[in-house]
Structure formats: C-alpha cells, structure tokens
Amino acid sequence: MSSSRVRPQQPPQSQAGRLPHRLDTSEGIEMENIQHQDLGLGGVIGTPSPPSRQAWSRDNPGFEPEDEIMEADWPQASPGRRSVSTASSSSCSSGLGSYTGGGSSSHIPRGGLYPTPTVDAQQQDRHEYPGCMKKILQKIRILWGTELMEDSDNSRERYLRNVLREMLTYVAFLIIICILTYGMVSANMYYYTKVMSQLFVDKPLSAGDTNTFRSLSTMEDFWKFTEGPFLNGIYWEVWYNNKSLPENQSLIYYENLLLGVPRLRQVKVHNESCSIHEDLRDDVQDCYNIYTTSNEDTTSFGPKTSTAWVYTTENDMNGSSYWGQVSTYAGGGYYQDLSRTKEESAIQLQFLKDHLWLDRGTRAVFLDFSVYNSNINLFCIARLLVEFPATGGVVTSWQFQTVRLIRYVSSWDYFVGLCEVAFCLFILYYMVEEVLEIRIHRLHYFKSLWNCLDVLIVALSVIAIIMNITRTAMVSNLLKGLLENHTTHPIFEPLANLQVQFNHMAAVIVFFSWVKLFKFINFNKTMSQLSSTMSRCAKDLVGFAIMFFIIFLAYAQLAYLVFGTQVNNFSTFQASIFTQFRIILGDFSEFSEIKEANPVLGPIYFTTFVIFIFFILMNMFLAIINDTYSEVKADMSQQRSEMEMTDLIKKGCNKALMKLRLKKTAVDDISDSLRQAGGKLNFDELRQDLKGKGHTDAEIQAIFAKYDHDGDQELTEHEHQQMRDDLEKEREDLDLERNSLTRPNSGRSFPRTQDDSEEDDDEDSGHSSRRRGSSSGGVSYEEFQVLVRRVDRMEHSIGSIVSKIDAVIVKLEAMERAKLKRRDVLGRLLDGVIEVRCSGRSLIHMYNHTKIQYDRNQVKM
C-alpha cells in the first residue's frame, strides 16, 4: 500500500496516535509499501511494531534513506479511503483500538481530509481474525528474509541490510558448529592413541629379539607376539611392587580398564580355490588363492569343539567387513574369545597353536580388544591385523580408534549439549529458508554454486544429527549388556566406526561452512576478486586441465610399468599418481631407487617429467591465473561505486555517534564547507573537504548532483544559496529531533503542543482521550510541519529532476527535427537523381530515333 502525501490546512484537532520522534535528514525519497500493525489491549493501543517499507533513490548509490520515517507507525488502511477505524478493524486487538461513541466516530484520515464512515462492529469481528493471522505469518516470514528473497535492484541499502542480518545469523551458526566439533576432540585423544600403539606395536617380541609387531614375517613370529607382548600388554594384574590389582580387572598402564575379553578371529580360503596349469598338477597338490568372499572357507576343521574351529557368519557375530592392506575381509570367520586372566588366556593360545589353528589357508588374523579411561572419559577400540597373503610372508597393520562415546558427564559436556540443541534449531531454520527460496526460484535456484552448497550443508547436517542420535542409543544398549556379563567380548567396532564417520561428517560440514563465508565476503569489491577470477578463467583452466592430465597420466602409467615391481612408491597406479604430485611439490627422495630399478629410463623419466610438468605446464597455469586476475582488477576499477557492506556499517556507526552527539552531522560538515568556500563551490573542493570528514564518494556525489542543475560541476550563487536554505531547514529538524530525545517520556510518547497539554488535563473529554493515544489517527502540529517541509523538499528535488528531463526531451526533439530535415534533403537529392536519370534516358531515346531517321535518309539518297 502506498502512502499519500499529507497537506492539512490547519493543525490536527486530535492526536490519536503519534509518530516516532526520530527523523532523518536525507531527501529525494520515494516511499512505497508503508505498512502498519497495531496491537491493542483493552482501550489502549499497544506499541506498534516497525512496518516493512521500501525507500530508495535508484540512481543515487550513496543515498541514505530516512530509516526513521520508514519505521514510523503509519496506520494500515484500505486501498481507497484510509481511516483510523479501518486500521483498527484490521488490527490484532479485540476491536477496541478505535475510540467510538454512539456507534460512529469521525476521524481525520491519513490519506487526506476526507471523512470516512466507520465500519460496523460485526464487520470488524468478521475480518478481524484472518487479518490477525495474516500479520502473524508476515512477522514470522521476516525471519527468513535473505538476499534471494529481496530485489537488489530496488533498494541497495535494504538489500545489504538483509545480507548483513543473514551474515550475522550465519556467523552465530558457524560458532555453534565450531564449539560442537572442537568439543568432540582433544589433545588427550592423540596421546591416548600414541601410548596404546607404543605398547602393542613397538614393543620387542622378547628380550633377545628386536623384532616388533611391525616387522613380523612368519607364523612363528605371530605366535611369539601373541604369547609375549600381546598378553603382557593386555593383562596388568600386579603393581610394580608385585601387589595384586583388583580381582578380575586389568588396568593397562594402571589407568585403562579392559572391557570384556579380547578376541582372536581368522578368515581362511579353501583348498583348490585357484587354477593350476596342467603341466604342474603332478607337482602342485594344494592351491590356496587370494582372499575373496567366493574363495572363503566356511567348513569346520580341527577338533570342531568351539567357535575357534567352527565357522560363524558375519550376522551372528554382529561384525562388519574390514579393508586391510592386501584385501577386504568379511566380518565372519573362526574366533576365539580369551579369558579375564593371563594364565587362562595363555592356555587357550597354546591349545590353538598345538592344534594348528593357523595353516596355509589362513589369510588374516584379527586381534580385537577395547579399553576405557575414566580419567578423560575416552574409549580406545583397538584392532591388530596380521595378513598372510598368497605370496607368503606377513603384512601387519593396526587401528586404534579413540572416541568419546559417553556424553554429558562434565559441565562442559552439558554446554556442548546446549549447543547441539541450538544447532538443531539452526538446521530447522535453514531448512525452512531453503524450502522458501526453492519455492520462489524453482529450478533456477540450483544454478548458483552457493545455493547448492547451502543445500549440501543442510543435508549433511541432518545426516549428522541422525548419526548422533543413533550412536547415543547404541552406546546405552551396549554398555548395559557389558555390565551384565564381563566375560564376553564387547563389539564396539560398529559403534566406533559410526563415531569415526560422524567425526568425518562433522569435519566436512565445518569445512563447507567456512567456505561459505566467501558468499558474504564477496559483497566487498576487494574480496570478490577471487571468485571473479576463478569464474572468468574457468574455461581456460578446463582446457589446461585436459592437457595437463593427458601428460601427467602418461607419465604415471610409464612409472608404474617400469618401476612398479621394485619401488614401493610406484607399486600401484594410484601410488604412482600421488608420487608424481609429490615430485611437483619437491618432496621426492626416491631418485636413487628408480635409478637402481632402471639406470636408463629412470633418469630420463625424472628429467623429462620435471621439465614438462614443473617448468612448462605449471607456469602456464600461473600465467592463466595472473592474466585473468589483472583483467578482473582493471574491470573493477572502472565499475561504478555502489554502497558496500562496510559503507552500511559505517553509516550505522555514524548515526549512533550523531545521536550521542559524539560526531558532527552531515549538515554541520556541509555548512562548514560552504562557509570556507565563500562564493562559488567546486565539486573537487567539496569532495576533498567532506572526504576528510569521513563521508563516502557516493554520498558527496549525491549531495552535489542535487543542487548542480546545469551539470557544470560548480555551484553558482543561486545554487549555493538554495543549499544554505535547505541546510537551515535540516538543522531545525535535527534540533527538534534532539529536543524530543532529551524530553523524559514513555516508550510511546512524542512531542506535543500546548493545546494537547491543556486538553490532557481534562480527563472527562473524549478528545483528550484520543489525543493521549487511545487511537492512531493524527500527529502533533510540530511533527506535521516537519513532514510538510520534508514533502516540500521532496517536491523541489522532483522538480529539479523534471527540469532535467525536460531539457533532455528538448534535446531529443531538436535531434528529431534535425533528423527529419536530413531526411527531407536526402529525399530531394534522390528525386533529383531520378529526374536526371529519366531525362538521360529520354535523350538517349531521342538520339537513337534521330540516328535511325538519319540512316534511313542516307539509304534513300
């Protein structure tokens, strides 16, 4: 709804509602969509909330709209005649917002001095509740106002305000995410993993044998490890002075409680799982292929008395597959759970060793156990893997997953819990925001990379929330079963894997969340150079990448085929690719190895790779980036300056300082500049003076263009005097505003006239009640005069614009007349040419006719 101009011929007789006392000093405003919402209780109107508004100067980037006027409590009315009664009928009150008597009342409407008939009470009740619900939805809708829901071409400042609000909200969201993620990890996790790995991985097999778990090479070494360092590390039953620890408890390093019992599990392949050439079948009787699920052996063997000799499926063990160094192994197999004491466990291991539990078909053995440290509330789920590949020998690997499975123990944990609740609320907020934006923009929404990133962050966050809830429920059930039976093996592997995946998911969310900050930084011209450079050179980079990877992959294939059988870093094609990336970064010390592997091709490969990739292609890549960056920087220097986020923040700070009288207003600065200039005022002089006082170029250009009617970049005496008069009016308005600020009043009271004060003393007068604010129908005379002066200045600004438009129209008409004149001249020239051409043809015809006659006469003679 558009607000219409108010021009009364006399001061208002009643003051039913009051405007705010804060008025800005800017001019040239076009006001649209000024809305109002009243909240009434009983017979008194509540404090209205700020309406939504649009105020801008489209061709003036440095223009400062009058925010305080835009936030004025304009009453909402019908599109036709607007009155207080219609405004109150659509409010959220119970119809008591308007003060009536005798079934009707007359009010001075906001849109003009035309009386408007009141609305019947039944009609008010009929339209009251739908209007109330609509306004509530509008207020809720404001919470999701983003730059994609606003038109940036209409109001740059309003657009930046929404962006700033969105950015502050997102910064709060980012802080919550960082608290959650950093609350999940600590330096204790690293030290916990380190001491556990040193105990089992780096400890020698015996006093005279320096081999460790890392360097196992045979099955005999495996049994030495299990009977020596493994049992000694798992079972700590006595103190260093040989005093016993609590019964049936093992405290590793005297601090870490062993949960349940350890477990040994092996997977096997059956015999004749591979094909033997017919020429060698007489010599080779048995054949055990590499491990695959199709080659896995599930038959019982040995004594067949327990699970160590009878196959157990993955579902029965509640296990999961595991990716080792050689192959990926299923979660089933043959397993043996050890005991709570060291002696009984040693007997069980000896029994397995005596009955040949490991044989040629064994492909992997898993040693699993879990410990808990109550000092730091951390679990460590350990897995030692010994693989026996089909080539023979042993390949070892290990995994120590240090996780926090029990939550909400300390005060910090409860604070993190509150942050988790806040995180869920933020995700709900952003889900609604994404739905609204997709509903507005449809499929065009996904054309922007930032929008896709927003959807990805929300989707990953929802998945992380589900994983967190699932993990909490699983921990509760698992610990309950473990406390009931201490002699079983606790299966923490799926839970630890879920926690690790959750940590990885959180890490990805944090990474993308930090990257998203570029979306808000790009509103600054300097910060947007990175995104502009990358987007502009994208096609060139794609073409370069194709050329680069053709050469790069060719070299990787060459290195894999030539050095793959002898050099570890080129043993696989993937390893060759990563090794070549290391060569580009200068991290390569295997030149001697590739030279030993092939004395001829090794140096040739390394030299040509460095020349083509490092010296040529990498410099081409940098040249593309540098050239594009130079172009982007040159283009940005020529762009028209617009209001940026820093300008908006600076403007708000300046307004706050001026309100507190800690800084001079723009009126004072311009007045000082005018006094110093004396006669004529040049634009460069004004710009230099105001620039030193903290004003932006856009603001200075807007002020100067308003009064420079002839466009000669210099103010004449008349224009100079006009600026002085307007500044004096602005100064009066500012004085009135400051006086209203210093007057002690309530949250809704505003400056009032003497007549208002006299009538306020008459408590029996209905006019007095309305004047004190029982309805929202008028303003004070002083404020009304201020508004009238502002409207006059608006008309003056519009008049100057219209005069310039008229001048442009006159020039266009002159150009049109000149065009018509040129068209007439060209027409006459064309007509002359046509006439000459026609006369030429007639002469030729006459000449031909005369010649024919002449020839005939000659023949006759």
PDB file of C-alpha atoms in Angstrom, residues 304 309 319 413 576 590 674 726 812:
ATOM      1  CA  LYS A 304      35.446 -78.862  15.879  1.00  0.00           C
ATOM      2  CA  TRP A 309      37.068 -74.409  14.783  1.00  0.00           C
ATOM      3  CA  GLY A 319      30.557 -57.834  12.648  1.00  0.00           C
ATOM      4  CA  ASP A 413      29.608 -31.608  28.099  1.00  0.00           C
ATOM      5  CA  SER A 576      52.384 -43.512  -8.928  1.00  0.00           C
ATOM      6  CA  GLU A 590      63.476 -41.903  -4.293  1.00  0.00           C
ATOM      7  CA  LEU A 674      30.106  26.229   2.453  1.00  0.00           C
ATOM      8  CA  ASP A 726      17.875  23.564   2.797  1.00  0.00           C
ATOM      9  CA  LEU A 812      15.668  14.833 -28.262  1.00  0.00           C
TER      10      LEU A 812
END
